[in-house]
Amino acid sequence: MAAVLDLAGNRVDPRPRSGAGPAVLVFVRTDCPISNRYAPELRRLQDRFARKGVAFWLVYPDPAETPEAIRRHQRDFGLGFRALRDPQHELVRETQATVTPETAVFVASADGPRIVYRGRIDDRYVDFGRSRPAPTTRDLRAVLQALAAGSTLTPRTTPAVGCFIAPLE
């Protein structure tokens, strides 16, 4: 993880090490309306699962987003999570994230961090511009509940709907 940076410019690897709880990476953009609409749900999930040892990280994959813009975004939407910049798309490549918001859940294992879930937060958004009044499936919450209960998960992916993560030029 050479180019994943916190907002102070320090290199960070958010994936859990042996003995640590799961890590949730939430790919977001400051200008993505779908990401921004999920701020209340993300706060609820963090409030519920952080005390059970789950680490939450916001990952900003747009290299043009400055630390100042990210801090303002976090303040504006009440996102008190630790934030990372992924300007070289190291986490984007590793997780295969394609849109914001999209989540990746890692757990520690003897062979190193292992991804157990990648995809949507829930199924509220059916397609870009089409949403349900309320979600019928809360995928990320279900994954975190299973992990909190001590379950071993088979890796799975759900389709996420949101703003595309532009490839690096």
Short mmCIF file of C-alpha atoms in Angstrom, two decimals, residues 29 34-35 52 56 80 82 84 122 130 134-135 153 160:
data_model
loop_
_atom_site.label_atom_id
_atom_site.label_comp_id
_atom_site.label_asym_id
_atom_site.label_seq_id
_atom_site.Cartn_x
_atom_site.Cartn_y
_atom_site.Cartn_z
CA ARG A 29 -16.68 11.09 -3.77
CA ILE A 34 -25.78 8.88 -4.07
CA SER A 35 -22.74 8.65 -1.77
CA LYS A 52 -17.89 -4.33 18.21
CA PHE A 56 -14.73 2.18 9.19
CA GLY A 80 -16.57 11.15 11.43
CA ARG A 82 -11.09 8.03 9.15
CA LEU A 84 -8.01 7.99 3.00
CA ASP A 122 -28.28 -1.79 0.52
CA ARG A 130 -34.03 5.13 -9.81
CA ALA A 134 -36.70 2.28 1.44
CA PRO A 135 -34.29 -0.61 1.00
CA LEU A 153 -18.23 -15.76 5.51
CA ALA A 160 -23.49 -1.30 -6.45
#
